């Protein structure tokens, strides 16, 4: 059993056997999607979130174990290790408690207390703490020597030692922590010299702000911390200092007298100079970490929704990156997303070549047999959509059977992609404008396949993503992308290297090798064929095979989520029904005769068999929804067109823990505050809305000065 199994199982309230088996699978190099999908018998059916939690806690405990080794080594080298202390460290698995134990032994810079100890004043500090001397000044005379010029200096040095002892005492630290947990206030003030700075205006809500720290939401805390880092705000966390000092004095001061007065002064100094700043820093870090975790959770939730957005599928698409002065960049793509043609048209002011643009678009639609049009949602988007719609209307007069749908597609991150190495490698002879238009067209066909090429932080669905822990954010986002890619599955014969690299067990090198093999040998005809790819061994094949799809393969299971290790089960089912695997997939009545209990063995249980049966019902099905076209209100194009009380169609563009942002077609998203999302109480906006959802909203306020639009879905 893994040494951390019991701790992880207890913390996550999961069965020890499930946790231990999961840790064993992770140690074997299995990925989270693979474990979740194909090892349900061993994990007891744990989902990806639970497996990720187990993996994260395991890493946390491993790091703590290394930290404990360092602490034990340091204390032992100082000659201060005892059996009792060693036992306490061994049994401690709380980071804060562990650091408290270590604090008195931790090597420090040369503090006032350290100087006093060097001067031989520690015995005097002990005398004062005993609080039995009637005349501490007389006792201090015995320590006047060297740099200690008089009794007052000796007493001051002893007080410095006591102050540090108080600040490092576990009881003291826990007492102050208790006060911070209960009473701490986060306080934000504007830096006076920056109050009238135009840039500071966005933080005006926090120029004079305070609230209980425990109630401070992640977005407010991150906003304050950003204002602080930019030099506009001063942010602090404060508690009831007087109450803390009095409680500490009750712990350390016994009775009344001169010694007691000196100890009392030392306790107060220790709190104000050392202990309070230390605990404030600790709580600042804890609250920031909590806010980071909440923001990352919001970001990953939005990213998952975006990556799993409805695809149009393999259609011939025209992609348009709209613009006024520079024109609209138009590309024509085949059903696999390959670039066939590109040109610029100028239907809008100041050029106004409307007739020429119309003729060119008509010709492209016919020449490349376009089935759908994707228009970026940036500058000139609505005007371009009107132009395209008018052009299609003209064509329909000539051919009333013409069926070409028009979609507005998010441009977020397209400019980042177009300037990236990935885009340069794909289109070395094209400029950034063409690459951007291609990305827009491909996003309509398959958002997941295109968005994996872009740094998730550039996609525009986060909340203070540049302010949170970047390492933790990257890990979480990478896990989300990997999960989405493997949830959908990947067409082995069309997927790019960037898409393949997120498939369970592959990575960038093997993904590149697959693409190169495909170029050299042509399309794959079976999953087994990928074993011939250089450096793709049995372990990698086991991890990736179930997530790869080969449409029209000789073996229909190669286009399903049934893992090759289970093919023999399906083949036996077909044999028992006296039919082929293909017939078993096609005929429901054959599948209904199967008693899956007959196929249970020591390696395969009911969970896997149920998954197999579900997959046979709809092999290779895409779990994503079907795409729908959308139209803004044609009478509302600018913020000045908005009137309170208007009911407008909109698209959800971003979700935060305080509400949802909705595009209503005026170049500025409006906010539906969480309190305005529904007539009932809403704890999580994701319970009510999802990204790119088409909604109806009511305009409740327009702040033109701050360019803010308040919307409601309660009407």
XYZ file of C-alpha atoms in Angstrom:
715
model
C 0.000 0.000 0.000
C 1.195 3.518 -0.823
C 2.366 5.339 2.330
C -0.059 8.191 1.641
C -3.126 6.084 0.791
C -4.760 6.303 4.203
C -4.256 10.084 4.494
C -5.573 10.776 0.978
C -8.561 8.459 1.389
C -9.491 10.113 4.677
C -9.106 13.663 3.328
C -11.188 12.960 0.196
C -13.639 10.553 1.878
C -12.861 7.825 -0.672
C -12.333 4.051 -0.196
C -8.703 3.193 0.579
C -8.673 0.435 -2.047
C -9.779 2.854 -4.779
C -7.158 5.410 -3.746
C -4.361 2.838 -3.507
C -5.152 1.325 -6.904
C -5.328 4.805 -8.440
C -1.931 5.730 -7.006
C -0.505 2.462 -8.369
C -1.878 3.230 -11.843
C -0.451 6.758 -11.718
C 2.929 5.331 -10.690
C 2.737 2.996 -13.706
C 2.511 6.068 -15.940
C -1.205 5.903 -16.702
C -2.919 9.191 -17.523
C -5.986 10.522 -15.736
C -8.319 10.155 -18.788
C -7.133 6.567 -19.338
C -7.620 5.576 -15.695
C -11.057 7.189 -15.562
C -12.266 5.604 -18.828
C -10.617 2.186 -18.929
C -9.735 1.165 -15.377
C -13.069 1.577 -13.577
C -12.878 -1.836 -11.948
C -9.598 -0.963 -10.235
C -10.640 2.527 -9.124
C -14.206 1.715 -8.154
C -15.490 4.042 -10.878
C -13.672 7.226 -9.794
C -14.122 10.150 -12.180
C -11.416 12.433 -13.593
C -11.900 15.080 -10.903
C -11.431 12.558 -8.087
C -8.379 11.011 -9.763
C -6.843 14.465 -10.254
C -7.475 15.254 -6.571
C -5.717 12.026 -5.575
C -2.758 12.858 -7.835
C -2.501 16.410 -6.488
C -2.648 15.331 -2.844
C -0.052 12.641 -3.502
C 2.307 15.286 -4.916
C 1.580 17.565 -1.961
C 2.426 14.836 0.554
C 5.581 13.925 -1.375
C 6.727 17.546 -1.219
C 5.947 17.668 2.500
C 7.947 14.487 3.068
C 10.948 16.113 1.367
C 10.455 19.230 3.488
C 10.433 17.124 6.640
C 13.725 15.509 5.617
C 15.283 18.978 5.249
C 13.913 20.105 8.626
C 15.121 16.992 10.439
C 18.560 17.302 8.844
C 18.856 21.002 9.788
C 17.816 20.513 13.419
C 20.070 17.442 13.760
C 23.062 19.401 12.443
C 22.378 22.024 15.134
C 22.568 19.260 17.764
C 19.059 20.115 19.004
C 17.109 17.067 17.807
C 15.323 15.045 20.500
C 13.275 11.849 20.268
C 10.104 13.756 21.142
C 10.786 16.457 18.514
C 11.586 13.834 15.861
C 8.318 12.027 16.646
C 6.330 15.275 16.365
C 7.846 16.055 12.962
C 7.285 12.491 11.694
C 3.627 12.573 12.715
C 2.909 16.062 11.380
C 1.255 16.407 7.956
C -0.060 19.959 8.235
C 2.216 22.476 6.499
C 1.477 25.346 8.902
C 2.023 23.210 12.005
C 5.245 21.786 10.546
C 6.667 25.257 9.905
C 5.686 26.349 13.435
C 7.619 23.406 14.885
C 10.619 24.307 12.743
C 10.511 28.088 13.274
C 12.652 28.277 16.488
C 15.366 26.234 14.735
C 15.131 27.849 11.316
C 18.314 29.671 10.246
C 17.561 33.400 10.183
C 19.166 36.629 9.198
C 20.929 38.405 12.092
C 17.969 39.600 14.195
C 17.999 41.785 17.281
C 17.428 38.651 19.359
C 20.342 36.894 17.647
C 22.624 39.820 18.503
C 21.440 39.696 22.124
C 22.158 35.964 22.290
C 25.652 36.558 20.923
C 26.096 39.065 23.762
C 25.269 36.327 26.277
C 21.885 37.751 27.324
C 19.754 34.593 26.917
C 20.139 33.644 30.629
C 18.868 37.116 31.569
C 15.834 36.602 29.300
C 15.165 33.318 31.129
C 15.400 35.104 34.497
C 12.923 37.739 33.371
C 10.489 35.110 32.055
C 10.566 33.335 35.431
C 9.328 36.647 36.893
C 10.762 36.032 40.366
C 13.265 38.896 40.589
C 12.215 41.906 42.639
C 14.994 44.010 41.114
C 15.647 42.897 37.521
C 17.982 45.861 36.982
C 20.321 44.534 39.677
C 20.277 41.103 38.015
C 21.050 42.761 34.683
C 24.292 44.305 36.054
C 25.880 40.824 35.989
C 25.553 40.853 32.162
C 27.192 44.240 31.551
C 30.287 43.456 29.497
C 31.649 43.904 25.978
C 29.049 45.587 23.754
C 26.518 45.620 26.612
C 27.318 49.027 28.114
C 24.848 49.131 31.019
C 21.957 47.350 32.733
C 19.379 49.107 30.539
C 21.072 47.743 27.404
C 21.160 44.268 28.962
C 17.450 44.394 29.791
C 16.648 45.670 26.299
C 18.561 42.782 24.720
C 16.793 40.291 26.980
C 13.450 41.782 25.965
C 14.395 41.335 22.283
C 15.003 37.644 22.972
C 11.651 37.324 24.762
C 9.873 39.132 21.919
C 11.286 36.646 19.406
C 10.432 33.704 21.676
C 6.833 34.934 21.891
C 6.614 35.355 18.114
C 7.932 31.819 17.525
C 5.850 30.130 20.215
C 3.256 27.741 18.729
C 0.576 28.724 21.256
C 1.119 32.410 20.496
C 0.898 31.885 16.756
C -2.259 29.788 17.025
C -3.844 32.338 19.350
C -3.244 35.136 16.830
C -4.320 32.904 13.929
C -7.578 32.270 15.748
C -8.158 36.012 15.957
C -7.366 36.483 12.251
C -9.693 33.638 11.274
C -12.515 35.125 13.321
C -12.054 38.896 13.048
C -9.596 39.767 10.258
C -10.613 42.633 7.967
C -9.107 43.279 4.561
C -8.568 47.007 4.166
C -7.831 48.878 0.937
C -6.900 52.567 0.629
C -5.939 54.607 -2.392
C -2.344 55.859 -2.607
C -2.987 59.602 -2.234
C -0.506 60.602 -4.907
C -2.289 58.333 -7.425
C -5.892 59.197 -6.558
C -6.426 61.445 -9.579
C -4.546 59.174 -11.990
C -6.821 58.121 -14.866
C -5.535 54.566 -14.621
C -6.502 54.439 -10.942
C -10.172 55.065 -11.768
C -10.808 51.391 -12.478
C -10.018 50.695 -8.802
C -12.244 53.477 -7.461
C -14.479 50.945 -5.694
C -11.504 50.102 -3.462
C -10.215 53.614 -2.666
C -11.675 53.297 0.835
C -12.807 49.716 1.309
C -12.924 47.230 4.151
C -14.765 43.964 4.721
C -14.294 40.758 6.740
C -11.574 38.693 5.054
C -13.605 35.494 5.329
C -16.385 37.098 3.259
C -14.159 38.691 0.614
C -14.886 37.084 -2.761
C -12.021 35.971 -4.976
C -12.652 38.581 -7.680
C -12.628 41.457 -5.142
C -9.485 40.199 -3.445
C -7.671 39.731 -6.762
C -8.809 43.187 -7.911
C -7.397 44.762 -4.747
C -4.142 42.854 -5.026
C -3.782 43.897 -8.674
C -4.409 47.531 -7.685
C -1.740 47.124 -5.015
C 0.791 45.612 -7.439
C 0.173 48.463 -9.894
C 0.850 51.014 -7.158
C -2.655 52.492 -6.870
C -3.790 50.838 -3.616
C -2.423 49.950 -0.216
C -3.942 46.688 0.999
C -3.634 45.192 4.464
C -5.218 42.531 6.650
C -5.923 43.676 10.187
C -7.378 42.155 13.326
C -8.108 43.415 16.860
C -4.532 44.114 17.977
C -5.441 45.092 21.544
C -7.381 41.889 22.101
C -4.475 39.793 20.787
C -1.936 41.611 22.958
C -4.042 41.143 26.090
C -4.499 37.428 25.405
C -0.762 36.999 24.834
C 0.017 38.839 28.059
C -2.286 36.471 29.927
C -0.180 33.617 28.547
C 3.232 35.075 29.430
C 2.799 37.628 32.224
C 2.242 36.210 35.717
C 1.216 38.743 38.358
C 2.545 42.278 38.867
C 6.001 43.727 39.375
C 9.049 45.067 37.591
C 9.862 41.770 35.855
C 6.250 41.420 34.774
C 6.301 44.938 33.308
C 9.425 44.158 31.297
C 7.942 40.885 30.009
C 4.677 42.698 29.188
C 6.606 45.265 27.122
C 8.476 42.444 25.347
C 5.230 40.599 24.562
C 3.691 43.739 23.058
C 6.843 44.417 21.029
C 6.966 40.786 19.860
C 3.356 40.998 18.677
C 3.607 44.336 16.863
C 7.084 43.937 15.356
C 7.222 40.209 14.618
C 4.117 38.119 15.246
C 1.339 40.263 13.755
C 3.243 41.002 10.500
C 4.116 37.293 10.200
C 0.512 36.122 10.609
C -0.756 38.912 8.334
C 1.656 37.698 5.642
C 0.475 34.143 6.235
C -3.190 35.078 5.875
C -2.445 37.231 2.838
C -0.864 34.172 1.229
C -3.705 31.865 2.302
C -6.422 34.231 1.057
C -4.531 34.790 -2.217
C -4.159 31.031 -2.708
C -7.878 30.528 -2.042
C -8.749 33.317 -4.497
C -6.341 31.829 -7.037
C -7.981 28.416 -6.695
C -11.457 29.904 -7.187
C -10.329 31.953 -10.204
C -8.595 28.935 -11.731
C -11.715 26.861 -11.182
C -13.779 29.516 -12.994
C -11.222 29.655 -15.812
C -11.010 25.883 -16.282
C -14.808 25.587 -16.187
C -15.136 28.229 -18.898
C -12.331 26.681 -20.935
C -13.994 23.258 -20.784
C -17.258 24.741 -22.038
C -15.441 26.606 -24.813
C -13.432 23.585 -25.964
C -16.562 21.428 -25.956
C -18.523 24.048 -27.884
C -20.724 22.705 -30.663
C -18.839 21.957 -33.911
C -20.277 22.404 -37.383
C -18.375 19.344 -38.568
C -16.555 18.666 -41.828
C -18.104 21.211 -44.171
C -16.629 23.495 -46.822
C -16.342 26.811 -45.003
C -15.678 30.432 -45.878
C -13.888 32.239 -43.032
C -14.031 36.042 -42.841
C -11.898 38.247 -40.594
C -13.907 41.509 -40.826
C -12.477 45.024 -40.979
C -13.218 48.530 -42.235
C -10.130 50.353 -43.498
C -8.010 47.232 -44.050
C -10.881 45.298 -45.595
C -12.233 41.836 -44.856
C -9.841 38.898 -45.207
C -11.705 35.997 -46.821
C -10.502 32.376 -46.944
C -12.092 29.280 -48.446
C -11.451 25.942 -46.742
C -12.230 22.400 -47.774
C -14.050 19.968 -45.473
C -10.742 19.032 -43.793
C -9.863 22.671 -43.073
C -7.209 22.967 -45.805
C -6.751 26.441 -47.303
C -7.948 26.544 -50.919
C -8.100 30.281 -51.616
C -7.809 33.680 -49.958
C -8.347 37.317 -50.894
C -9.317 40.685 -49.396
C -12.594 42.462 -50.095
C -13.597 46.048 -49.218
C -17.389 46.274 -48.821
C -17.289 48.899 -46.040
C -16.184 52.534 -45.645
C -13.796 54.159 -46.338
C -13.150 52.100 -49.528
C -16.801 51.132 -50.252
C -16.186 48.630 -53.081
C -19.526 47.019 -52.282
C -20.442 45.754 -55.758
C -16.986 44.336 -56.403
C -16.966 42.624 -52.986
C -20.409 41.134 -53.650
C -19.335 39.686 -57.017
C -16.132 38.234 -55.531
C -17.976 36.560 -52.657
C -20.575 35.106 -55.039
C -17.817 33.662 -57.221
C -15.987 32.129 -54.226
C -19.195 30.589 -52.907
C -19.765 28.915 -56.252
C -16.169 27.963 -57.117
C -15.463 26.347 -53.756
C -19.000 25.018 -53.143
C -19.132 26.704 -49.733
C -21.605 25.201 -47.247
C -21.225 27.623 -44.307
C -19.724 31.034 -43.540
C -17.850 31.967 -40.332
C -17.494 35.670 -39.499
C -15.197 36.868 -36.697
C -16.905 38.843 -33.930
C -14.416 41.747 -33.853
C -14.474 45.151 -35.539
C -16.997 45.396 -38.422
C -18.482 42.011 -37.556
C -22.123 43.071 -37.633
C -21.679 45.158 -40.768
C -19.970 42.228 -42.480
C -22.753 39.879 -41.468
C -25.325 42.259 -43.002
C -23.245 42.381 -46.207
C -22.975 38.573 -46.361
C -26.678 38.093 -45.589
C -27.619 40.535 -48.368
C -25.291 38.728 -50.769
C -26.885 35.378 -49.949
C -30.347 36.881 -50.377
C -29.376 37.990 -53.893
C -28.095 34.501 -54.674
C -31.263 32.880 -53.381
C -33.279 34.864 -55.922
C -31.323 32.956 -58.569
C -31.321 29.646 -56.676
C -34.021 29.241 -54.024
C -32.560 25.913 -52.877
C -29.334 27.564 -51.730
C -28.618 26.510 -48.133
C -25.637 28.349 -46.646
C -25.712 29.143 -42.927
C -23.904 32.159 -41.488
C -22.294 32.031 -38.028
C -20.526 34.585 -35.856
C -17.384 33.107 -34.312
C -15.313 34.360 -31.381
C -11.989 35.873 -32.466
C -10.393 35.662 -28.994
C -6.839 34.404 -29.381
C -6.944 34.319 -33.195
C -4.319 37.087 -33.431
C -2.115 35.173 -30.965
C -2.395 32.046 -33.107
C -1.774 33.900 -36.381
C 1.565 35.234 -35.098
C 2.632 31.946 -33.461
C 5.226 29.440 -34.631
C 2.423 26.918 -35.116
C 0.696 29.201 -37.613
C 3.994 30.014 -39.370
C 4.727 26.306 -39.705
C 1.237 25.658 -41.106
C 1.212 28.630 -43.485
C 4.801 29.776 -44.042
C 3.880 31.711 -47.188
C 0.833 33.553 -45.808
C 0.635 36.669 -43.639
C -1.006 36.959 -40.224
C -4.309 38.212 -41.630
C -4.792 35.079 -43.740
C -3.824 32.811 -40.847
C -6.320 34.606 -38.590
C -9.151 34.143 -41.084
C -8.269 30.451 -41.442
C -8.432 30.080 -37.662
C -11.898 31.694 -37.617
C -13.154 29.295 -40.300
C -11.681 26.250 -38.609
C -13.143 27.249 -35.241
C -16.588 26.907 -36.756
C -15.784 23.427 -38.069
C -14.222 22.151 -34.852
C -13.537 24.585 -31.964
C -11.557 22.006 -30.000
C -9.158 21.112 -32.823
C -8.360 24.778 -33.457
C -8.313 26.185 -29.919
C -5.754 23.634 -28.664
C -3.193 25.531 -30.764
C -3.626 28.664 -28.641
C -2.357 29.372 -25.139
C -5.560 29.035 -23.047
C -4.765 32.329 -21.295
C -5.215 34.095 -24.649
C -8.689 32.720 -25.335
C -10.411 35.369 -23.219
C -12.540 33.366 -20.803
C -10.573 33.844 -17.581
C -10.916 35.958 -14.466
C -7.695 37.723 -13.371
C -5.760 34.896 -15.031
C -2.535 36.921 -15.109
C -2.683 37.523 -11.345
C -2.984 33.923 -10.155
C -0.286 31.308 -9.539
C 0.940 30.694 -13.088
C 2.318 27.203 -12.443
C -0.922 26.025 -10.874
C -2.943 27.700 -13.632
C -0.942 26.034 -16.414
C -1.234 22.602 -14.824
C -4.980 22.977 -14.367
C -5.530 24.294 -17.900
C -3.396 21.549 -19.440
C -5.402 18.922 -17.541
C -8.624 20.521 -18.796
C -7.479 20.528 -22.420
C -6.311 16.907 -22.107
C -9.641 15.916 -20.574
C -11.654 17.613 -23.343
C -9.584 16.149 -26.171
C -9.913 12.641 -24.779
C -13.610 13.074 -23.987
C -14.314 13.862 -27.653
C -11.736 11.554 -29.232
C -9.438 12.366 -32.144
C -9.570 11.456 -35.832
C -6.178 9.818 -36.311
C -6.043 10.691 -40.011
C -6.894 14.404 -39.824
C -5.732 15.569 -36.384
C -2.906 18.096 -36.179
C 0.176 17.555 -34.061
C -1.209 20.067 -31.556
C -4.406 18.072 -31.133
C -2.651 14.691 -30.993
C -0.201 15.878 -28.322
C -3.065 16.082 -25.818
C -4.187 12.505 -26.473
C -3.552 10.255 -23.475
C -0.019 8.837 -23.538
C 1.300 10.737 -26.572
C 2.852 14.152 -25.984
C 4.475 16.446 -28.537
C 7.192 14.054 -29.791
C 4.974 11.043 -30.481
C 2.288 13.322 -31.926
C 4.872 14.682 -34.367
C 6.011 11.162 -35.226
C 2.407 10.158 -36.002
C 1.955 13.127 -38.354
C 5.253 12.371 -40.126
C 4.350 8.682 -40.475
C 0.958 9.680 -41.895
C 2.606 11.971 -44.460
C 4.992 9.229 -45.552
C 2.671 6.199 -45.548
C -0.771 7.721 -46.098
C -3.861 7.426 -43.865
C -3.950 4.860 -41.083
C -6.237 1.926 -41.824
C -6.292 0.471 -38.297
C -5.397 1.378 -34.735
C -2.880 -1.447 -34.649
C -0.953 0.288 -37.428
C 0.146 3.096 -35.092
C 2.428 0.570 -33.361
C 4.674 1.056 -36.414
C 5.157 4.750 -35.580
C 8.743 5.330 -34.353
C 9.106 5.297 -30.544
C 5.417 4.475 -29.985
C 5.760 1.412 -27.755
C 3.237 -0.885 -26.041
C 2.746 1.426 -23.040
C 1.958 4.460 -25.210
C -0.346 2.346 -27.416
C -2.272 1.148 -24.367
C -2.759 4.738 -23.155
C -3.730 6.351 -26.474
C -5.499 3.717 -28.595
C -8.980 4.055 -27.094
C -9.070 7.800 -27.754
C -8.096 7.614 -31.435
C -10.731 7.244 -34.146
C -10.414 5.903 -37.721
C -13.635 6.562 -39.667
C -14.478 3.888 -42.246
C -11.876 1.507 -40.832
C -12.149 -2.177 -41.775
C -12.813 -2.953 -38.100
C -15.727 -0.678 -37.024
C -14.431 -0.775 -33.441
C -11.462 1.328 -34.606
C -13.899 4.235 -34.884
C -15.268 3.767 -31.376
C -14.224 4.307 -27.766
C -13.938 0.546 -27.250
C -10.320 -0.119 -26.322
C -8.416 -2.675 -28.436
C -7.823 -4.678 -25.262
C -11.589 -5.313 -25.224
C -12.060 -6.171 -28.897
C -12.085 -9.890 -28.076
C -15.084 -9.339 -25.792
C -17.117 -7.694 -28.564
C -16.004 -10.377 -31.012
C -17.185 -13.063 -28.586
C -20.523 -11.241 -28.181
C -20.927 -11.195 -31.962
C -19.978 -14.849 -32.207
C -22.523 -15.756 -29.520
C -25.194 -13.859 -31.493
C -24.013 -15.544 -34.705
C -23.328 -12.255 -36.440
C -20.462 -9.937 -37.340
C -19.272 -7.041 -35.177
C -20.642 -4.672 -37.842
C -24.073 -6.299 -37.617
C -23.964 -6.151 -33.832
C -23.448 -2.389 -34.037
C -26.140 -1.895 -36.666
C -28.894 -4.060 -35.155
C -30.368 -3.062 -31.806
C -32.299 -6.339 -31.455
C -29.024 -8.294 -31.471
C -27.537 -6.132 -28.720
C -30.687 -6.436 -26.610
C -30.222 -10.210 -26.441
C -26.816 -9.867 -24.772
C -26.498 -10.665 -21.063
C -23.343 -8.781 -20.131
C -22.939 -10.757 -16.900
C -21.797 -13.704 -19.022
C -18.684 -11.758 -20.021
C -17.492 -10.780 -16.547
C -14.044 -12.116 -15.636
C -11.225 -11.212 -13.252
C -10.104 -8.292 -15.465
C -13.402 -7.057 -16.897
C -16.380 -6.085 -14.768
C -19.847 -4.647 -15.231
C -18.655 -0.979 -15.517
C -16.453 -1.739 -18.547
C -19.100 -3.955 -20.123
C -21.729 -1.211 -19.747
C -19.348 1.254 -21.429
C -18.841 -1.215 -24.289
C -22.579 -1.643 -24.791
C -23.155 2.130 -24.760
C -20.424 2.559 -27.349
C -21.824 -0.167 -29.591
C -25.124 1.735 -29.601
C -23.514 4.898 -31.038
C -19.881 4.176 -31.933
C -17.611 7.218 -32.091
C -20.415 9.623 -31.262
C -19.430 13.213 -30.570
C -20.579 14.246 -27.070
C -20.842 17.902 -28.107
C -24.097 19.668 -28.895
C -25.275 20.783 -32.340
C -24.396 24.319 -33.412
C -27.090 26.983 -33.814
C -27.024 30.263 -35.744
C -27.611 33.558 -33.879
C -28.827 37.070 -34.737
C -28.372 40.309 -32.732
C -31.145 42.907 -32.615
C -30.703 44.766 -35.943
C -31.736 48.100 -34.350
C -29.047 48.063 -31.640
C -25.466 48.564 -32.814
C -23.839 51.022 -30.377
C -23.974 51.689 -26.626
C -25.862 54.918 -27.396
C -28.675 52.817 -28.918
C -29.358 51.178 -25.543
C -32.360 52.204 -23.493
C -33.192 50.880 -20.031
C -35.913 48.244 -20.229
C -34.916 46.915 -23.664
C -35.144 43.126 -24.122
C -32.316 41.957 -26.382
C -30.820 38.692 -27.669
C -27.253 38.025 -26.540
C -24.468 35.452 -26.359
C -22.736 34.512 -23.085
C -19.023 35.306 -23.610
C -17.546 34.799 -20.147
C -18.652 33.381 -16.806
C -17.220 34.475 -13.455
C -18.205 33.635 -9.917
C -20.049 36.971 -9.685
C -22.099 36.655 -12.868
C -21.933 36.331 -16.642
C -20.853 38.678 -19.417
C -23.123 38.840 -22.444
C -22.413 40.214 -25.931
C -25.474 42.150 -27.154
C -23.787 43.509 -30.292
C -22.616 46.947 -29.132
C -18.834 46.280 -28.951
C -19.010 46.189 -25.136
C -20.189 43.150 -23.195
C -22.798 43.712 -20.496
C -22.762 42.068 -17.074
C -25.592 39.966 -15.713
C -24.777 39.993 -11.999
C -25.306 36.673 -10.223
C -28.310 38.208 -8.445
C -29.890 38.935 -11.857
C -29.368 35.512 -13.452
C -32.614 33.969 -12.217
C -35.602 34.654 -9.995
C -34.307 32.067 -7.520
C -31.071 32.117 -5.473
C -28.052 31.220 -7.621
C -24.919 29.914 -5.918
C -22.943 29.153 -9.080
C -23.597 30.976 -12.397
C -22.676 27.772 -14.239
C -25.883 26.246 -12.862
C -27.848 28.749 -14.959
C -25.772 29.636 -18.036
C -22.985 28.208 -20.173
C -20.508 29.768 -22.583
C -21.865 30.783 -25.996
C -25.408 30.147 -24.796
C -28.026 32.226 -26.626
C -29.977 34.223 -24.034
C -32.512 37.032 -23.735
C -31.464 39.905 -21.466
C -33.004 43.114 -20.194
C -31.006 46.363 -20.044
C -31.253 47.693 -16.472
C -28.484 50.330 -16.438
C -26.005 51.956 -18.828
C -23.018 53.743 -17.247
C -21.600 55.543 -20.286
C -18.862 57.261 -18.281
C -17.323 53.954 -17.167
C -18.550 52.092 -20.262
C -20.473 49.556 -18.177
C -23.734 47.861 -19.118
C -25.862 46.131 -16.487
C -28.220 43.419 -17.695
C -30.776 41.085 -16.170
C -32.266 37.712 -17.047
C -35.039 38.224 -14.475
C -38.087 39.385 -16.397
